[in-house]
Coordinates of C-alpha atoms in Angstrom, one line a residue:
Chain A
M1 CA 0.0 0.0 0.0
S2 CA 3.0 2.3 0.2
D3 CA 2.7 3.4 -3.4
E4 CA -1.0 4.1 -3.0
A5 CA -2.1 7.5 -4.1
L6 CA -1.6 10.0 -1.3
P7 CA -4.6 11.2 0.6
R8 CA -6.0 14.4 -1.0
T9 CA -5.2 16.6 2.0
G10 CA -1.6 15.5 1.7
F11 CA -1.6 16.1 -2.0
M12 CA -2.8 19.7 -1.6
A13 CA -0.3 20.3 1.3
Q14 CA 2.4 19.1 -1.0
A15 CA 1.1 21.3 -3.8
F16 CA 1.3 24.4 -1.6
A17 CA 5.0 23.6 -1.1
N18 CA 5.5 24.0 -4.8
R19 CA 6.5 27.5 -6.0
S20 CA 4.7 27.4 -9.4
F21 CA 1.5 26.3 -7.7
V22 CA 1.6 29.0 -5.1
A23 CA 2.3 31.7 -7.7
G24 CA -0.5 30.4 -9.9
F25 CA -2.8 30.1 -7.0
V26 CA -2.3 33.7 -5.9
I27 CA -2.8 35.0 -9.4
T28 CA -5.9 32.9 -10.0
A29 CA -7.4 33.7 -6.6
F30 CA -7.0 37.4 -7.4
I31 CA -8.7 37.1 -10.7
A32 CA -11.5 35.0 -9.2
A33 CA -11.9 37.6 -6.4
V34 CA -12.1 40.4 -8.9
A35 CA -14.8 38.5 -10.9
L36 CA -16.8 37.8 -7.7
L37 CA -16.4 41.5 -6.6
S38 CA -17.9 42.6 -10.0
F39 CA -21.2 41.0 -8.9
F40 CA -21.5 43.5 -6.1
W41 CA -19.4 46.5 -7.0
T42 CA -17.6 48.0 -10.0
P43 CA -16.1 51.5 -10.1
Y44 CA -18.7 52.5 -12.8
D45 CA -21.8 51.0 -14.3
V46 CA -20.7 49.1 -17.5
T47 CA -24.0 49.5 -19.2
R48 CA -24.0 53.3 -19.0
L49 CA -22.5 55.1 -22.0
I50 CA -21.1 58.5 -21.4
V51 CA -19.9 59.8 -24.8
A52 CA -18.3 62.9 -23.3
D53 CA -15.9 60.6 -21.5
R54 CA -14.9 58.5 -24.5
M55 CA -11.4 57.1 -25.0
Q56 CA -9.8 58.8 -22.0
P57 CA -6.3 57.4 -21.2
P58 CA -5.8 55.9 -17.8
S59 CA -6.3 58.6 -15.0
A60 CA -7.2 58.8 -11.4
A61 CA -10.9 58.9 -12.2
H62 CA -10.6 55.9 -14.6
L63 CA -7.6 53.8 -13.6
L64 CA -7.5 51.9 -16.9
G65 CA -9.1 54.6 -19.0
T66 CA -12.4 54.5 -20.9
D67 CA -13.5 52.9 -24.2
Q68 CA -15.1 54.4 -27.3
F69 CA -18.4 54.7 -25.6
G70 CA -17.0 56.2 -22.4
R71 CA -17.4 53.0 -20.4
D72 CA -14.8 52.5 -17.6
M73 CA -12.2 49.9 -18.7
L74 CA -11.5 48.7 -15.2
S75 CA -15.2 47.9 -14.7
M76 CA -15.4 46.2 -18.1
I77 CA -12.3 44.1 -17.3
M78 CA -13.9 43.1 -14.0
V79 CA -17.2 42.0 -15.5
G80 CA -15.3 40.4 -18.4
A81 CA -13.4 38.2 -16.0
R82 CA -16.7 36.9 -14.8
N83 CA -17.7 36.0 -18.3
S84 CA -14.3 34.3 -19.2
I85 CA -14.3 32.2 -16.0
A86 CA -17.9 31.2 -16.3
V87 CA -17.5 30.0 -19.9
A88 CA -14.3 28.1 -19.4
L89 CA -15.4 26.6 -16.1
V90 CA -18.7 25.3 -17.4
A91 CA -16.9 24.0 -20.5
V92 CA -14.5 22.1 -18.3
G93 CA -17.5 20.8 -16.4
I94 CA -19.1 19.5 -19.6
G95 CA -15.9 17.8 -20.6
M96 CA -15.4 16.2 -17.2
G97 CA -19.1 15.3 -16.8
V98 CA -19.2 13.4 -20.1
G99 CA -15.6 12.5 -20.7
V100 CA -14.7 11.0 -17.4
P101 CA -17.6 8.5 -17.2
L102 CA -16.9 7.5 -20.9
G103 CA -13.2 7.0 -20.2
C104 CA -13.9 5.0 -17.0
W105 CA -16.5 2.9 -18.8
A106 CA -14.0 2.2 -21.7
A107 CA -11.3 1.2 -19.1
A108 CA -13.7 -1.0 -17.1
R109 CA -15.3 -2.8 -20.0
G110 CA -12.4 -3.0 -22.5
G111 CA -13.0 -5.0 -25.7
Y112 CA -15.1 -3.5 -28.5
I113 CA -16.7 -0.8 -26.3
D114 CA -13.2 0.5 -25.6
D115 CA -12.3 0.4 -29.3
V116 CA -15.5 2.2 -30.4
L117 CA -15.2 4.9 -27.7
M118 CA -11.5 5.5 -28.5
R119 CA -12.1 5.6 -32.2
F120 CA -14.8 8.1 -31.6
N121 CA -12.3 10.1 -29.6
D122 CA -9.9 10.1 -32.5
I123 CA -12.6 11.4 -34.8
V124 CA -13.3 14.4 -32.5
F125 CA -9.6 15.0 -32.3
A126 CA -9.3 15.2 -36.1
F127 CA -11.5 18.2 -36.2
P128 CA -9.6 21.4 -35.7
A129 CA -11.2 22.4 -32.5
L130 CA -11.4 26.1 -33.0
L131 CA -12.8 25.8 -36.5
S132 CA -15.5 23.4 -35.3
A133 CA -16.3 25.7 -32.4
I134 CA -16.7 28.5 -35.0
M135 CA -19.1 26.2 -37.0
I136 CA -21.1 25.3 -33.9
T137 CA -21.5 28.9 -32.7
A138 CA -22.3 30.0 -36.3
I139 CA -25.0 27.4 -36.7
F140 CA -26.7 27.8 -33.3
G141 CA -26.1 31.5 -33.2
P142 CA -23.4 33.5 -31.4
G143 CA -23.6 33.9 -27.6
A144 CA -21.9 32.8 -24.4
V145 CA -24.0 29.6 -24.0
N146 CA -23.2 28.3 -27.4
A147 CA -19.6 29.2 -26.9
I148 CA -19.6 27.1 -23.7
I149 CA -21.1 24.1 -25.6
A150 CA -18.7 24.4 -28.5
I151 CA -15.7 24.5 -26.2
G152 CA -17.1 21.9 -23.9
I153 CA -17.6 19.3 -26.7
F154 CA -13.9 19.4 -27.4
N155 CA -13.0 18.9 -23.8
I156 CA -14.9 15.6 -23.8
P157 CA -12.3 13.4 -25.6
V158 CA -9.5 15.0 -23.7
F159 CA -11.0 14.0 -20.3
A160 CA -12.1 10.6 -21.7
R161 CA -8.5 9.9 -22.7
V162 CA -7.0 11.0 -19.4
A163 CA -9.6 9.1 -17.3
R164 CA -9.2 5.9 -19.4
A165 CA -5.4 6.0 -19.2
G166 CA -5.5 6.7 -15.5
A167 CA -8.1 4.0 -14.8
L168 CA -6.3 1.4 -16.9
A169 CA -3.2 1.9 -14.7
I170 CA -5.3 1.3 -11.5
W171 CA -7.3 -1.8 -12.7
P172 CA -4.5 -4.4 -12.4
R173 CA -3.6 -3.3 -8.9
E174 CA -4.0 -5.7 -5.9
F175 CA -6.6 -3.7 -4.0
I176 CA -8.9 -3.7 -7.1
L177 CA -8.4 -7.5 -7.2
A178 CA -9.4 -7.6 -3.6
A179 CA -12.5 -5.5 -4.3
R180 CA -13.5 -7.8 -7.1
A181 CA -12.9 -10.9 -5.0
A182 CA -15.3 -9.3 -2.4
G183 CA -17.9 -9.4 -5.2
K184 CA -18.1 -5.7 -6.0
G185 CA -19.3 -4.9 -9.5
K186 CA -17.3 -2.9 -12.0
G187 CA -19.4 0.2 -11.6
L188 CA -19.0 0.2 -7.8
I189 CA -15.3 -0.4 -8.0
T190 CA -15.0 2.5 -10.5
A191 CA -16.9 4.8 -8.1
Q192 CA -15.2 3.7 -4.9
H193 CA -11.7 2.9 -5.9
I194 CA -10.8 4.1 -9.4
L195 CA -12.2 7.6 -9.3
P196 CA -10.6 8.7 -6.1
N197 CA -7.3 7.5 -7.4
I198 CA -7.5 9.4 -10.7
T199 CA -8.8 12.7 -9.2
N200 CA -5.4 14.3 -9.0
L201 CA -4.8 13.4 -12.7
L202 CA -8.1 14.9 -13.7
L203 CA -7.4 18.0 -11.6
V204 CA -4.2 18.7 -13.5
Q205 CA -6.0 18.2 -16.9
G206 CA -8.9 20.3 -15.6
T207 CA -6.6 23.3 -15.0
I208 CA -5.0 23.0 -18.4
Q209 CA -8.4 22.8 -20.1
F210 CA -9.6 25.7 -18.0
A211 CA -6.7 27.8 -19.3
L212 CA -7.3 26.7 -22.9
G213 CA -11.0 27.5 -22.5
I214 CA -10.2 31.1 -21.5
L215 CA -8.1 31.4 -24.6
A216 CA -10.8 29.8 -26.8
E217 CA -13.5 32.0 -25.4
A218 CA -11.4 35.1 -26.1
G219 CA -10.9 33.9 -29.7
L220 CA -14.5 33.2 -30.3
S221 CA -15.6 36.6 -28.7
Y222 CA -12.9 38.3 -30.8
V223 CA -14.5 37.0 -34.1
G224 CA -17.9 38.0 -32.7
L225 CA -19.2 34.5 -31.9
G226 CA -18.9 34.6 -28.1
A227 CA -20.6 36.8 -25.5
Q228 CA -22.7 39.5 -27.2
P229 CA -22.7 43.3 -26.4
P230 CA -23.5 44.8 -24.0
M231 CA -22.0 41.9 -22.0
P232 CA -18.4 42.9 -21.7
S233 CA -15.9 40.2 -22.7
W234 CA -12.2 40.4 -23.1
G235 CA -12.1 39.0 -26.6
R236 CA -14.8 41.5 -27.8
M237 CA -12.9 44.4 -26.2
L238 CA -9.9 43.4 -28.2
F239 CA -12.0 43.4 -31.4
D240 CA -13.4 46.9 -30.6
A241 CA -9.9 48.1 -29.8
Q242 CA -8.4 46.9 -33.1
T243 CA -9.5 49.9 -35.3
R244 CA -8.7 52.4 -32.5
M245 CA -5.2 51.2 -31.7
I246 CA -3.4 54.1 -33.3
V247 CA -5.2 56.7 -31.1
A248 CA -5.7 54.5 -28.0
P249 CA -3.3 51.6 -27.7
Y250 CA -4.2 51.0 -24.1
L251 CA -7.6 49.8 -25.3
A252 CA -5.9 46.7 -26.8
I253 CA -3.1 46.3 -24.3
I254 CA -5.3 46.0 -21.2
P255 CA -7.8 43.2 -22.1
G256 CA -4.9 41.2 -23.6
M257 CA -2.9 41.5 -20.4
A258 CA -6.0 40.4 -18.5
I259 CA -6.1 37.2 -20.6
V260 CA -2.4 36.5 -20.4
I261 CA -2.4 36.9 -16.6
T262 CA -5.4 34.6 -16.1
V263 CA -4.1 31.9 -18.4
L264 CA -0.6 32.2 -16.9
G265 CA -2.0 31.8 -13.4
L266 CA -3.9 28.7 -14.4
N267 CA -1.0 27.2 -16.2
L268 CA 1.3 27.7 -13.2
I269 CA -1.3 25.9 -11.0
G270 CA -1.4 23.1 -13.6
D271 CA 2.4 22.9 -13.7
G272 CA 2.6 22.9 -9.9
L273 CA 0.0 20.1 -9.6
A274 CA 1.7 18.0 -12.2
D275 CA 5.0 18.3 -10.4
T276 CA 3.4 17.3 -7.2
L277 CA 1.7 14.4 -8.8
D278 CA 4.8 13.0 -10.5
P279 CA 7.8 12.9 -8.2
K280 CA 10.0 12.0 -11.2
L281 CA 9.2 15.4 -12.7
R282 CA 10.0 17.1 -9.4
R283 CA 13.4 15.6 -9.1
R284 CA 14.1 16.9 -12.5
R285 CA 13.9 20.6 -11.4
Chain B
M1 CA 5.8 -1.9 -39.7
T2 CA 3.7 -2.1 -42.9
A3 CA 0.9 -3.7 -41.0
Y4 CA 1.1 -0.9 -38.5
L5 CA 0.9 1.8 -41.1
L6 CA -1.9 0.0 -43.0
K7 CA -3.8 -0.1 -39.7
R8 CA -3.2 3.6 -39.2
A9 CA -4.2 4.4 -42.8
A10 CA -7.5 2.4 -42.4
A11 CA -8.3 4.2 -39.1
G12 CA -7.6 7.5 -40.9
L13 CA -9.9 6.5 -43.8
L14 CA -12.7 5.6 -41.3
T15 CA -12.3 8.9 -39.6
L16 CA -12.7 10.7 -42.9
V17 CA -15.9 8.8 -43.7
V18 CA -17.4 9.6 -40.3
A19 CA -16.2 13.2 -40.4
S20 CA -17.9 13.7 -43.8
A21 CA -21.2 12.3 -42.4
V22 CA -20.9 14.5 -39.4
V23 CA -20.1 17.7 -41.3
F24 CA -22.9 17.0 -43.8
S25 CA -25.5 16.3 -41.2
V26 CA -24.6 19.2 -38.9
L27 CA -24.9 21.7 -41.8
E28 CA -28.2 20.0 -42.8
I29 CA -29.8 21.3 -39.6
L30 CA -28.5 24.8 -40.1
P31 CA -31.5 27.1 -39.9
G32 CA -32.3 29.2 -43.0
D33 CA -33.0 28.0 -46.5
A34 CA -29.9 28.6 -48.7
A35 CA -32.0 29.4 -51.8
R36 CA -34.2 31.9 -49.8
L37 CA -31.1 33.5 -48.4
M38 CA -29.5 33.9 -51.8
L39 CA -32.5 35.5 -53.4
G40 CA -33.5 37.7 -50.5
F41 CA -36.8 38.0 -48.8
N42 CA -38.6 39.8 -51.6
A43 CA -38.2 36.9 -54.0
T44 CA -41.3 35.0 -55.0
E45 CA -41.9 31.4 -53.7
D46 CA -41.7 30.1 -57.3
A47 CA -38.2 31.7 -57.9
V48 CA -37.0 30.2 -54.6
Q49 CA -38.4 26.8 -55.5
A50 CA -36.8 26.9 -59.0
L51 CA -33.4 27.7 -57.4
R52 CA -33.8 24.9 -54.9
V53 CA -34.3 22.5 -57.8
Q54 CA -31.3 24.0 -59.7
M55 CA -29.1 23.6 -56.6
G56 CA -30.4 20.1 -56.0
L57 CA -31.8 21.1 -52.6
D58 CA -35.1 19.3 -53.3
Q59 CA -33.5 15.9 -53.3
G60 CA -33.3 13.6 -50.4
F61 CA -30.6 13.7 -47.7
L62 CA -28.7 10.5 -48.7
V63 CA -28.8 11.4 -52.5
R64 CA -27.2 14.7 -51.8
Y65 CA -24.7 13.2 -49.4
F66 CA -23.5 10.6 -51.9
H67 CA -23.5 13.2 -54.6
W68 CA -21.3 15.4 -52.5
T69 CA -18.8 12.7 -51.3
G70 CA -18.6 11.4 -54.9
G71 CA -17.8 14.8 -56.0
L72 CA -15.1 15.2 -53.3
L73 CA -13.4 12.1 -54.5
S74 CA -13.3 13.3 -58.1
L75 CA -12.1 16.7 -56.9
D76 CA -15.4 18.2 -58.1
F77 CA -16.5 20.2 -55.0
G78 CA -19.5 21.9 -56.7
R79 CA -20.2 25.6 -57.2
S80 CA -20.2 28.3 -54.5
Y81 CA -23.6 29.9 -54.3
T82 CA -22.2 33.3 -53.4
Y83 CA -19.1 33.5 -55.5
S84 CA -20.6 31.7 -58.5
V85 CA -17.3 29.9 -59.2
P86 CA -16.3 26.3 -58.8
V87 CA -15.4 25.7 -55.1
I88 CA -12.2 24.0 -56.1
D89 CA -11.0 27.2 -57.8
L90 CA -11.9 29.2 -54.7
V91 CA -10.2 26.8 -52.4
A92 CA -7.1 26.6 -54.5
E93 CA -6.9 30.4 -54.6
R94 CA -7.3 30.7 -50.8
A95 CA -5.0 27.8 -50.0
A96 CA -2.3 29.7 -51.8
V97 CA -2.4 32.1 -48.8
S98 CA -3.2 29.8 -45.9
L99 CA -0.8 26.9 -46.7
P100 CA 2.3 29.1 -47.0
L101 CA 1.2 30.9 -43.9
A102 CA 0.9 27.6 -41.9
L103 CA 4.1 26.2 -43.3
I104 CA 6.1 29.4 -42.6
S105 CA 4.7 29.4 -39.0
L106 CA 5.6 25.8 -38.5
A107 CA 9.1 26.3 -39.8
L108 CA 9.5 29.4 -37.6
S109 CA 8.1 27.7 -34.5
T110 CA 10.4 24.7 -35.0
A111 CA 13.4 27.0 -35.6
I112 CA 12.8 28.8 -32.4
A113 CA 11.6 25.9 -30.2
L114 CA 14.3 23.2 -30.8
P115 CA 17.3 25.4 -30.0
V116 CA 15.5 26.9 -26.9
G117 CA 14.4 23.4 -25.7
V118 CA 17.9 21.9 -26.2
F119 CA 19.6 25.0 -24.6
A120 CA 17.3 24.9 -21.6
A121 CA 17.6 21.1 -21.1
A122 CA 21.4 21.4 -21.3
R123 CA 21.4 24.0 -18.5
R124 CA 18.7 22.4 -16.4
G125 CA 18.0 24.2 -13.2
R126 CA 20.4 27.1 -14.0
P127 CA 19.3 30.7 -14.5
A128 CA 19.3 30.3 -18.3
D129 CA 16.9 27.4 -18.1
T130 CA 14.6 29.2 -15.6
L131 CA 14.6 32.3 -17.8
A132 CA 13.8 30.2 -21.0
M133 CA 11.0 28.3 -19.2
A134 CA 9.5 31.5 -17.7
A135 CA 9.5 33.0 -21.1
S136 CA 7.8 30.0 -22.6
Q137 CA 5.3 29.9 -19.8
F138 CA 4.4 33.5 -20.8
G139 CA 4.4 32.5 -24.5
V140 CA 1.8 29.7 -23.9
A141 CA -0.5 32.2 -22.2
V142 CA -0.5 34.8 -25.0
P143 CA -3.5 34.6 -27.3
N144 CA -2.1 34.7 -30.8
F145 CA -4.6 37.3 -32.1
W146 CA -3.7 39.7 -29.3
F147 CA 0.0 39.1 -30.1
A148 CA -0.9 39.8 -33.7
L149 CA -2.5 43.2 -32.7
L150 CA 0.7 44.2 -30.8
L151 CA 2.9 43.2 -33.8
V152 CA 0.8 45.3 -36.1
Y153 CA 1.0 48.2 -33.7
V154 CA 4.8 48.0 -33.4
F155 CA 6.0 46.9 -36.8
A156 CA 3.3 48.3 -39.1
V157 CA 1.9 51.4 -37.4
W158 CA 5.0 52.5 -35.5
L159 CA 8.0 51.4 -37.5
R160 CA 6.2 51.0 -40.9
L161 CA 8.3 48.1 -41.8
V162 CA 5.5 45.8 -43.1
P163 CA 1.9 46.3 -44.2
A164 CA -0.7 46.2 -41.4
G165 CA -2.9 43.8 -43.3
G166 CA -4.2 42.7 -46.7
F167 CA -2.5 40.5 -49.3
P168 CA -1.1 41.8 -52.6
G169 CA -1.3 38.3 -54.2
W170 CA 1.5 36.1 -55.4
S171 CA 1.2 37.8 -58.8
A172 CA 2.6 40.9 -57.3
G173 CA 5.9 39.1 -56.7
A174 CA 7.2 36.8 -54.1
W175 CA 8.7 39.5 -51.8
P176 CA 5.6 41.7 -51.4
A177 CA 3.5 38.6 -50.8
L178 CA 5.9 37.2 -48.2
K179 CA 6.1 40.6 -46.5
A180 CA 2.4 40.5 -46.0
L181 CA 2.7 37.0 -44.4
I182 CA 5.6 37.8 -42.0
L183 CA 3.6 39.3 -39.1
P184 CA 0.7 36.7 -39.3
A185 CA 3.3 33.9 -39.4
I186 CA 5.2 35.3 -36.3
A187 CA 1.9 35.7 -34.4
L188 CA 0.9 32.1 -35.1
A189 CA 4.3 30.7 -34.5
L190 CA 5.3 32.2 -31.2
P191 CA 2.7 30.6 -28.9
Q192 CA 3.3 27.3 -30.7
A193 CA 7.0 27.7 -30.3
A194 CA 6.6 28.1 -26.5
I195 CA 4.7 24.8 -26.3
L196 CA 7.1 23.0 -28.5
A197 CA 10.1 24.3 -26.5
R198 CA 8.7 23.0 -23.3
V199 CA 8.0 19.6 -24.8
T200 CA 11.5 19.4 -26.4
R201 CA 13.0 20.3 -23.0
S202 CA 11.2 17.7 -21.0
A203 CA 11.6 15.0 -23.7
L204 CA 15.3 15.7 -23.7
L205 CA 15.5 15.6 -19.9
D206 CA 13.9 12.1 -20.0
V207 CA 16.5 10.9 -22.5
L208 CA 19.5 12.6 -20.8
G209 CA 19.2 10.3 -17.8
E210 CA 19.7 7.2 -19.9
D211 CA 22.7 4.9 -20.0
F212 CA 23.6 5.4 -23.6
I213 CA 24.0 9.2 -23.0
R214 CA 26.4 8.4 -20.1
T215 CA 28.3 6.1 -22.5
A216 CA 28.4 8.8 -25.2
R217 CA 29.8 11.2 -22.6
A218 CA 32.2 8.7 -21.2
K219 CA 33.8 8.1 -24.6
G220 CA 34.5 11.8 -24.7
L221 CA 32.0 13.1 -27.2
P222 CA 31.6 16.9 -26.9
Q223 CA 28.4 18.1 -25.2
R224 CA 27.1 19.5 -28.5
A225 CA 27.3 16.1 -30.2
V226 CA 25.7 14.3 -27.3
L227 CA 22.8 16.7 -27.2
W228 CA 22.0 17.2 -30.9
R229 CA 23.0 13.8 -32.3
H230 CA 22.3 11.3 -29.5
A231 CA 19.8 12.9 -27.2
L232 CA 17.6 14.9 -29.6
R233 CA 17.2 12.1 -32.0
N234 CA 15.8 9.9 -29.2
A235 CA 13.7 12.7 -27.9
M236 CA 12.1 13.3 -31.3
L237 CA 9.0 11.0 -30.8
P238 CA 7.0 13.4 -28.5
V239 CA 8.4 16.4 -30.4
L240 CA 7.1 15.0 -33.7
T241 CA 3.7 14.2 -32.1
I242 CA 3.3 17.7 -31.0
L243 CA 4.5 19.1 -34.3
G244 CA 1.8 17.1 -36.1
L245 CA -0.9 18.4 -33.7
Q246 CA 0.5 21.9 -34.2
F247 CA 0.1 21.8 -37.9
A248 CA -3.6 21.1 -37.5
F249 CA -3.8 23.8 -34.9
L250 CA -1.9 26.3 -37.2
L251 CA -4.4 25.6 -40.0
A252 CA -7.3 26.3 -37.8
G253 CA -5.6 29.2 -36.1
T254 CA -5.4 30.9 -39.5
V255 CA -9.2 31.4 -39.2
I256 CA -8.7 34.0 -36.5
I257 CA -5.3 35.4 -37.6
E258 CA -6.5 35.9 -41.2
N259 CA -9.3 38.0 -39.7
V260 CA -6.8 40.1 -37.9
F261 CA -4.7 40.8 -41.0
Y262 CA -7.5 40.7 -43.6
L263 CA -5.8 37.9 -45.4
P264 CA -7.9 36.2 -48.2
G265 CA -7.1 32.7 -46.9
L266 CA -9.1 29.5 -46.3
G267 CA -9.9 30.6 -42.7
R268 CA -11.5 33.8 -43.8
L269 CA -13.2 32.0 -46.6
V270 CA -14.9 29.5 -44.3
F271 CA -15.8 32.2 -41.8
Q272 CA -17.5 34.3 -44.5
A273 CA -19.1 31.3 -46.0
I274 CA -20.7 30.3 -42.7
N275 CA -22.1 33.8 -42.3
Q276 CA -23.4 33.8 -45.9
R277 CA -24.8 30.2 -45.6
D278 CA -22.7 29.2 -48.5
L279 CA -22.9 25.6 -47.3
I280 CA -21.0 23.9 -50.1
V281 CA -18.0 26.0 -49.4
V282 CA -18.1 25.4 -45.6
E283 CA -18.4 21.6 -46.1
S284 CA -15.6 21.4 -48.6
V285 CA -13.2 23.6 -46.7
V286 CA -13.9 21.8 -43.4
M287 CA -13.5 18.4 -45.0
L288 CA -10.2 19.5 -46.7
L289 CA -8.9 20.7 -43.3
V290 CA -9.9 17.4 -41.6
A291 CA -8.3 15.4 -44.4
T292 CA -5.1 17.5 -44.1
V293 CA -5.0 16.8 -40.3
I294 CA -5.5 13.1 -40.9
V295 CA -2.8 13.0 -43.6
V296 CA -0.3 15.0 -41.4
N297 CA -0.9 12.6 -38.5
L298 CA -0.3 9.7 -40.8
L299 CA 2.9 11.3 -41.9
V300 CA 3.9 11.7 -38.3
D301 CA 3.3 8.0 -37.8
V302 CA 5.6 7.2 -40.8
S303 CA 8.2 9.6 -39.4
Y304 CA 8.3 7.8 -36.1
A305 CA 9.7 4.8 -38.0
L306 CA 12.3 7.0 -39.7
V307 CA 13.4 8.4 -36.4
D308 CA 13.2 5.3 -34.3
P309 CA 14.5 2.2 -36.1
R310 CA 13.1 -0.1 -33.4
L311 CA 9.6 0.7 -34.7
R312 CA 10.5 -0.5 -38.2
T313 CA 10.6 -4.2 -37.2
R314 CA 7.6 -4.0 -35.0
T315 CA 4.3 -4.8 -36.6

């Protein structure tokens, strides 16, 4: 039992000893706090357009300046964070919710079910994800909900693959054999023994997909297929900024920085978790 | 080896067939009648019906599916509703922008990533490694279209070295055309290079711990030879896998990047075609991209065997 996966509390305690993880955690917690704060308070109302204040560079009154309609950029970034996080998080939820059971099922059953599921995975992988997301949102109409579905669908095979690989490594172990000898069914074993042992693995993949989801949402919003005005979104802000870059470069720099910082934070968490999970990687540092 | 490749090729073929069915069915449920959209809402019902017959829209689902796939196989992609030209001509014209763009980005990303990855692996744990990995961590987080905007601002607006967007066409000469592709290629390549550099580094670190590397060092080979000739060759499998995936990503990434730079490529074509409900164009371009992805992945499988002789004897 010595090589048994560590208890979750131990795992998180170890993760907090990792520099990448701590840095990423601080950044991500900050962004999440800003997004939560935006529900209760923003410096200005993001739906109020004050044309007289349009395109003001950053100042004491508007810390990050104002956009072409006189909306406060800081308030827009705060509400935009909410949108980015919601889309990416729900998309990860869809991917996990469908992909993990599929992957576990394939690993438990093996045989032709495994073959069919994995072949199906390959097919989804063959579609350039972004292009397909563009097709999906174009067909069902642009908007945050369809963006979530489009990004979520492409998370499914990723989680299915990770769950299957993780589960396959656990199945031959002695304690699983003991559970089978005790007469437990495959479903019960998966729920009681396999899932707890692949949680950390899924957590790492979840952070990576979260980060990719933020980037994908920004891309979709940028081409006009994500969140629709007046809902502020980082990608849309970049699109609006594009034609005004010469007069107001900060309009393009600020939303981009917000995306980079958020994705960086999540990637650092993912790296830290992966290091904690795989001691071989840790020794390498 | 042959059996292995045949199996991969069969899987690729199956993927293509299923993909064609999926693409065709998904676009079937697209709301909006193509004939009605083309003629506008003032057209009479008779005129719309006549156009539906002319476009073959009145036929059954399966008839149209087989007609379409049959056409794909004989390189007859049909006619675009909006451009009124054969789709194959349209695709060829646009691919002349997207394909060079994707290839230049791929070359650029490899040219940056391999040396950085090898450099970082050779100096593992030292400041140079930390710096390179911090930079790559940053590179992975940068959205390529935002990076593109910044490049336009610095190199086109500020320094006026290259055009901010548009494409003069290859007929205007190779240099003006290439000049228009430089910024988009850099924007696409950099985030990919960051990923590739990280993969190269960790693959190398895996290999550097092995006995044959110790042997190579023990027999007095210089560090450079050990790294580039012995270690990198053995670390190529994961690197090649990522390269294959990246080509697909680069092709798809052109959809957004071409929009930033107003480049008349495949990505922009498919984006406009979706908005104009020019289904036949959307179907053809998506199928072409999927086919390219599958072929590239097959090539990656073949290259495994070239890089790793052990795989040649395995079936």
